Amino acid sequence: MNLLQNKVALVTGGSRGIGEAIALRFAAAGAHVAFTYLSSAERAASVEAALQALGVKAKAYRSDAGDYGQAEQLINDVLADFGQLDIVVNNAGITRDTLMLRMTEQQWDEVMDTNLKSVFNLTKHALRPMMKNRGGSIINMSSIVGITGNAGQANYAASKAGIIGFSKSIAKEMGSRNIRCNVIAPGFIETDMTHVLDEKTKEAYLQNIPLKRLGKAEEVADVCVFLGADMSNYVSGQVISVCGGLNT
Ligand code: NAP
């Protein structure tokens, strides 16, 4: 099903993990895909080739999502290369996990810049072309810990909770312009981000997940396809957990 035929999507952090899966699912659904990376140039080049092999236009951009100027340049470049912008997925994110007593200002700032300021940066510059286009879908990647909190992740949870308040506000502000803004809150998804966790932590999570398994990046990507497609045209300002029932 070509649910995203003729749409242009921008995915931040598309070189690995959930972002890569979103880019691939979008292309398979017929979208032309621009995506960003920060340091994985080789991975980004192979994702770009895989997308193009699906018969769509695709391009990787090196762009730090946490940098306001780079975000502005990125949107201008994507518009110059693709001509329009229909979907933005703010997916880039990092963790700097540690207990509050040990957390440094740098660990706080890095997470807030990459995870939260990035969402402001990209949304700010994407709104104008979306308004010109008379519509758009913004999808912001939060986390269930942004809803529940998590010991050892005060910085990360705060950034992910911030995304939810931001997104609901944008949905209210921009609804009259036919611009939708929704949030996905993944649970425990198998990617590089979660590979670093020790077995004991993973086991503890598994016990509490009703579906009794970790999630796949593609399962998050499928919800992105829904939110990017016209079949979700009356869905805005919502937080959709993709967590195997963990946040229930
Ligand atoms: P990942 O495998 O670590 O991949 C992170 C991606 O973000 C990479 O493509 C990376 O680019 C990019 N990135 C990092 N910093 C960036 C920056 N400043 N500017 C642009 N791109 C940047 O992470 P993931 O597990 O796929 O997570 C994706 C999103 O889902 C994140 O927002 C994460 O918080 C959220 N999430 C993940 C889980 C989970 O269980 N995995 C759960 C809840 C929420 P490089 O390859 O160049 O480094």
Short mmCIF file of C-alpha atoms and ligand atoms in Angstrom, two decimals:
data_model
loop_
_atom_site.label_atom_id
_atom_site.label_comp_id
_atom_site.label_asym_id
_atom_site.label_seq_id
_atom_site.Cartn_x
_atom_site.Cartn_y
_atom_site.Cartn_z
CA MET A 1 0.00 0.00 0.00
CA ASN A 2 1.46 3.33 -1.03
CA LEU A 3 0.16 5.22 1.97
CA LEU A 4 2.74 7.99 1.63
CA GLN A 5 2.85 8.33 -2.15
CA ASN A 6 4.20 11.72 -3.29
CA LYS A 7 4.88 12.89 0.26
CA VAL A 8 8.28 14.24 1.31
CA ALA A 9 9.46 13.23 4.77
CA LEU A 10 12.37 14.38 6.90
CA VAL A 11 13.59 12.02 9.63
CA THR A 12 16.25 13.14 12.10
CA GLY A 13 18.68 10.45 13.26
CA GLY A 14 17.95 8.12 10.34
CA SER A 15 21.32 6.40 10.18
CA ARG A 16 20.57 3.76 12.81
CA GLY A 17 17.92 2.16 14.98
CA ILE A 18 14.36 3.48 15.00
CA GLY A 19 15.12 6.36 12.62
CA GLU A 20 16.59 4.00 10.02
CA ALA A 21 13.50 1.77 10.28
CA ILE A 22 11.22 4.80 9.86
CA ALA A 23 13.12 5.96 6.77
CA LEU A 24 12.87 2.48 5.23
CA ARG A 25 9.18 2.03 6.06
CA PHE A 26 8.42 5.52 4.69
CA ALA A 27 10.22 4.77 1.44
CA ALA A 28 8.44 1.41 1.15
CA ALA A 29 5.17 3.34 1.52
CA GLY A 30 6.14 5.60 -1.39
CA ALA A 31 7.56 8.67 0.40
CA HIS A 32 10.64 10.54 -0.71
CA VAL A 33 12.94 10.61 2.31
CA ALA A 34 15.47 13.12 3.62
CA PHE A 35 17.21 12.05 6.80
CA THR A 36 19.99 13.22 9.08
CA TYR A 37 22.86 11.75 11.03
CA LEU A 38 25.56 13.20 13.21
CA SER A 39 28.61 10.94 13.11
CA SER A 40 27.76 7.68 11.27
CA ALA A 41 28.62 8.82 7.74
CA GLU A 42 29.13 5.29 6.38
CA ARG A 43 25.90 3.96 7.89
CA ALA A 44 24.06 6.98 6.50
CA ALA A 45 25.43 6.34 3.00
CA SER A 46 24.25 2.73 3.08
CA VAL A 47 20.78 3.74 4.35
CA GLU A 48 20.61 6.33 1.56
CA ALA A 49 21.42 3.64 -1.01
CA ALA A 50 18.86 1.24 0.48
CA LEU A 51 16.17 3.93 0.27
CA GLN A 52 17.01 4.78 -3.33
CA ALA A 53 16.85 1.07 -4.19
CA LEU A 54 13.18 1.24 -3.16
CA GLY A 55 12.63 3.65 -6.06
CA VAL A 56 12.17 6.90 -4.17
CA LYS A 57 14.26 10.04 -3.92
CA ALA A 58 16.45 9.90 -0.81
CA LYS A 59 19.27 11.94 0.66
CA ALA A 60 21.33 11.89 3.86
CA TYR A 61 22.36 15.16 5.50
CA ARG A 62 24.94 15.61 8.23
CA SER A 63 23.18 17.96 10.65
CA ASP A 64 23.30 18.37 14.42
CA ALA A 65 19.63 18.47 15.42
CA GLY A 66 20.48 20.35 18.61
CA ASP A 67 21.99 23.27 16.68
CA TYR A 68 19.47 25.98 15.73
CA GLY A 69 21.41 27.31 12.73
CA GLN A 70 22.07 23.84 11.33
CA ALA A 71 18.38 22.99 11.63
CA GLU A 72 17.44 26.10 9.65
CA GLN A 73 20.02 25.27 6.98
CA LEU A 74 18.76 21.68 6.86
CA ILE A 75 15.16 22.67 6.19
CA ASN A 76 16.32 25.09 3.47
CA ASP A 77 18.45 22.34 1.89
CA VAL A 78 15.62 19.79 1.99
CA LEU A 79 13.24 22.28 0.37
CA ALA A 80 15.80 23.07 -2.33
CA ASP A 81 16.40 19.36 -2.99
CA PHE A 82 12.88 17.97 -2.61
CA GLY A 83 10.63 20.99 -3.29
CA GLN A 84 8.22 20.46 -0.38
CA LEU A 85 7.97 19.06 3.14
CA ASP A 86 4.96 17.05 4.32
CA ILE A 87 6.21 15.03 7.29
CA VAL A 88 8.86 15.73 9.92
CA VAL A 89 9.89 13.02 12.36
CA ASN A 90 11.93 14.38 15.24
CA ASN A 91 13.61 11.12 16.16
CA ALA A 92 17.25 11.98 17.00
CA GLY A 93 17.99 11.28 20.63
CA ILE A 94 20.69 10.30 23.08
CA THR A 95 21.01 9.09 26.66
CA ARG A 96 23.52 10.17 29.30
CA ASP A 97 22.20 7.97 32.12
CA THR A 98 23.36 8.47 35.69
CA LEU A 99 21.87 9.06 39.11
CA MET A 100 20.97 12.66 39.91
CA LEU A 101 23.64 12.96 42.59
CA ARG A 102 26.29 12.25 39.96
CA MET A 103 24.75 14.03 36.97
CA THR A 104 26.89 16.81 35.55
CA GLU A 105 25.67 20.00 33.93
CA GLN A 106 27.17 18.75 30.67
CA GLN A 107 25.15 15.50 30.83
CA TRP A 108 22.01 17.54 31.41
CA ASP A 109 22.74 20.03 28.62
CA GLU A 110 23.72 17.42 26.01
CA VAL A 111 20.50 15.49 26.51
CA MET A 112 18.30 18.59 26.54
CA ASP A 113 19.92 19.99 23.39
CA THR A 114 19.78 16.77 21.36
CA ASN A 115 16.41 15.50 22.57
CA LEU A 116 14.32 18.61 23.27
CA LYS A 117 15.86 21.73 21.76
CA SER A 118 16.14 19.75 18.52
CA VAL A 119 12.36 19.39 18.42
CA PHE A 120 11.96 23.16 18.78
CA ASN A 121 14.67 23.79 16.16
CA LEU A 122 13.19 21.55 13.48
CA THR A 123 9.54 22.40 14.17
CA LYS A 124 10.27 26.12 14.12
CA HIS A 125 11.76 25.96 10.63
CA ALA A 126 9.38 23.32 9.22
CA LEU A 127 6.19 25.23 10.03
CA ARG A 128 6.53 27.87 7.32
CA PRO A 129 6.85 25.44 4.38
CA MET A 130 4.06 23.32 5.88
CA MET A 131 1.79 26.37 6.11
CA LYS A 132 2.61 27.18 2.49
CA ASN A 133 1.77 23.56 1.64
CA ARG A 134 -1.54 23.89 3.55
CA GLY A 135 -0.81 20.99 5.84
CA GLY A 136 1.73 18.72 7.42
CA SER A 137 2.36 16.04 10.01
CA ILE A 138 4.95 16.40 12.76
CA ILE A 139 5.83 13.26 14.70
CA ASN A 140 7.95 13.62 17.81
CA MET A 141 9.75 10.69 19.43
CA SER A 142 9.30 10.73 23.18
CA SER A 143 9.56 7.68 25.45
CA ILE A 144 7.39 6.06 28.06
CA VAL A 145 9.89 7.30 30.64
CA GLY A 146 8.74 10.81 29.70
CA ILE A 147 5.38 9.75 31.13
CA THR A 148 6.48 7.57 34.04
CA GLY A 149 9.94 8.91 34.96
CA ASN A 150 12.87 6.56 35.55
CA ALA A 151 15.61 6.43 38.19
CA GLY A 152 18.94 7.22 36.57
CA GLN A 153 17.34 9.09 33.68
CA ALA A 154 16.22 12.44 35.13
CA ASN A 155 17.75 14.32 32.19
CA TYR A 156 16.35 11.95 29.56
CA ALA A 157 12.88 11.70 31.17
CA ALA A 158 12.69 15.50 31.48
CA SER A 159 13.58 15.94 27.80
CA LYS A 160 10.99 13.35 26.76
CA ALA A 161 8.28 14.84 28.99
CA GLY A 162 9.09 18.25 27.51
CA ILE A 163 8.45 16.86 24.04
CA ILE A 164 4.91 15.90 25.08
CA GLY A 165 4.00 19.38 26.37
CA PHE A 166 5.59 20.99 23.33
CA SER A 167 3.76 18.74 20.89
CA LYS A 168 0.33 19.22 22.47
CA SER A 169 0.89 22.99 22.29
CA ILE A 170 1.88 22.86 18.62
CA ALA A 171 -1.19 20.72 17.87
CA LYS A 172 -3.40 23.42 19.44
CA GLU A 173 -1.55 26.31 17.83
CA MET A 174 -1.30 24.91 14.31
CA GLY A 175 -4.48 22.85 13.96
CA SER A 176 -6.28 25.63 12.11
CA ARG A 177 -3.50 25.46 9.48
CA ASN A 178 -4.09 21.72 9.00
CA ILE A 179 -0.76 20.92 10.64
CA ARG A 180 -0.93 17.93 12.98
CA CYS A 181 1.53 17.15 15.74
CA ASN A 182 1.66 13.83 17.56
CA VAL A 183 4.00 11.97 19.88
CA ILE A 184 5.17 8.39 19.90
CA ALA A 185 6.31 7.00 23.25
CA PRO A 186 8.28 3.80 22.66
CA GLY A 187 8.96 1.39 25.47
CA PHE A 188 11.95 -0.92 25.31
CA ILE A 189 13.02 -1.24 21.67
CA GLU A 190 16.00 -3.30 20.45
CA THR A 191 18.55 -0.78 19.11
CA ASP A 192 22.10 0.39 19.88
CA MET A 193 20.59 2.60 22.60
CA THR A 194 19.31 -0.40 24.56
CA HIS A 195 22.11 -2.84 23.69
CA VAL A 196 24.31 -1.04 26.21
CA LEU A 197 21.97 -1.96 29.10
CA ASP A 198 23.05 -4.88 31.29
CA GLU A 199 21.17 -8.19 31.26
CA LYS A 200 19.74 -7.65 34.76
CA THR A 201 18.08 -4.39 33.71
CA LYS A 202 16.71 -5.97 30.52
CA GLU A 203 15.34 -8.94 32.49
CA ALA A 204 13.60 -6.60 34.93
CA TYR A 205 11.93 -4.75 32.05
CA LEU A 206 10.86 -7.99 30.37
CA GLN A 207 9.03 -9.17 33.48
CA ASN A 208 6.86 -6.05 33.38
CA ILE A 209 6.09 -6.05 29.64
CA PRO A 210 2.70 -7.74 29.06
CA LEU A 211 3.75 -8.89 25.56
CA LYS A 212 6.87 -10.49 27.15
CA ARG A 213 9.38 -9.30 24.58
CA LEU A 214 11.30 -6.22 23.54
CA GLY A 215 9.94 -4.19 20.65
CA LYS A 216 11.39 -3.92 17.16
CA ALA A 217 12.31 -0.62 15.52
CA GLU A 218 9.98 -1.53 12.64
CA GLU A 219 7.05 -1.71 15.07
CA VAL A 220 7.64 1.92 16.03
CA ALA A 221 8.10 2.81 12.36
CA ASP A 222 4.70 1.35 11.46
CA VAL A 223 2.99 3.77 13.85
CA CYS A 224 4.95 6.60 12.21
CA VAL A 225 3.60 5.56 8.82
CA PHE A 226 0.06 5.77 10.24
CA LEU A 227 0.70 9.23 11.73
CA GLY A 228 2.33 10.47 8.53
CA ALA A 229 -0.41 9.16 6.26
CA ASP A 230 -3.74 10.78 5.42
CA MET A 231 -5.59 7.97 7.21
CA SER A 232 -4.67 9.68 10.52
CA ASN A 233 -5.94 13.08 9.29
CA TYR A 234 -8.15 13.57 12.37
CA VAL A 235 -5.47 12.54 14.89
CA SER A 236 -3.51 15.39 16.49
CA GLY A 237 -2.07 16.25 19.89
CA GLN A 238 -1.93 12.60 20.93
CA VAL A 239 0.69 10.45 22.63
CA ILE A 240 0.77 6.89 21.33
CA SER A 241 2.73 4.41 23.41
CA VAL A 242 4.44 1.61 21.49
CA CYS A 243 5.59 -0.42 24.43
CA GLY A 244 4.09 -3.92 24.43
CA GLY A 245 1.67 -2.77 27.10
CA LEU A 246 4.39 -1.70 29.59
CA ASN A 247 2.81 1.71 30.13
CA THR A 248 -0.64 0.45 31.09
P1 NAP B 1 20.09 5.00 18.39
O1 NAP B 1 20.06 3.61 17.83
O2 NAP B 1 21.12 5.35 19.39
O3 NAP B 1 20.17 6.02 17.14
C1 NAP B 1 20.18 7.40 17.40
C2 NAP B 1 20.12 8.16 16.09
O4 NAP B 1 20.11 9.56 16.41
C3 NAP B 1 21.34 7.93 15.20
O5 NAP B 1 20.93 7.96 13.86
C4 NAP B 1 22.22 9.14 15.52
O6 NAP B 1 23.10 9.53 14.47
C5 NAP B 1 21.17 10.20 15.70
N1 NAP B 1 21.64 11.36 16.47
C6 NAP B 1 22.14 11.39 17.72
N2 NAP B 1 22.45 12.65 18.07
C7 NAP B 1 22.13 13.43 17.00
C8 NAP B 1 22.19 14.82 16.73
N3 NAP B 1 22.65 15.70 17.64
N4 NAP B 1 21.79 15.27 15.52
C9 NAP B 1 21.31 14.42 14.57
N5 NAP B 1 21.22 13.10 14.77
C10 NAP B 1 21.62 12.62 15.97
O7 NAP B 1 18.69 5.37 19.07
P2 NAP B 1 17.25 4.69 18.91
O8 NAP B 1 17.12 3.65 19.94
O9 NAP B 1 16.99 4.38 17.49
O10 NAP B 1 16.33 5.91 19.38
C11 NAP B 1 15.67 6.77 18.47
C12 NAP B 1 14.73 7.67 19.26
O11 NAP B 1 13.78 6.86 19.96
C13 NAP B 1 15.43 8.52 20.32
O12 NAP B 1 14.83 9.79 20.40
C14 NAP B 1 15.20 7.73 21.59
O13 NAP B 1 15.25 8.56 22.73
C15 NAP B 1 13.81 7.20 21.34
N6 NAP B 1 13.49 6.02 22.14
C16 NAP B 1 14.19 4.87 22.00
C17 NAP B 1 13.86 3.78 22.80
C18 NAP B 1 14.58 2.46 22.70
O14 NAP B 1 14.24 1.55 23.49
N7 NAP B 1 15.51 2.26 21.80
C19 NAP B 1 12.82 3.87 23.72
C20 NAP B 1 12.13 5.07 23.83
C21 NAP B 1 12.47 6.13 23.03
P3 NAP B 1 24.60 8.87 14.35
O15 NAP B 1 24.37 7.48 13.81
O16 NAP B 1 25.31 9.74 13.37
O17 NAP B 1 25.17 8.88 15.72
#
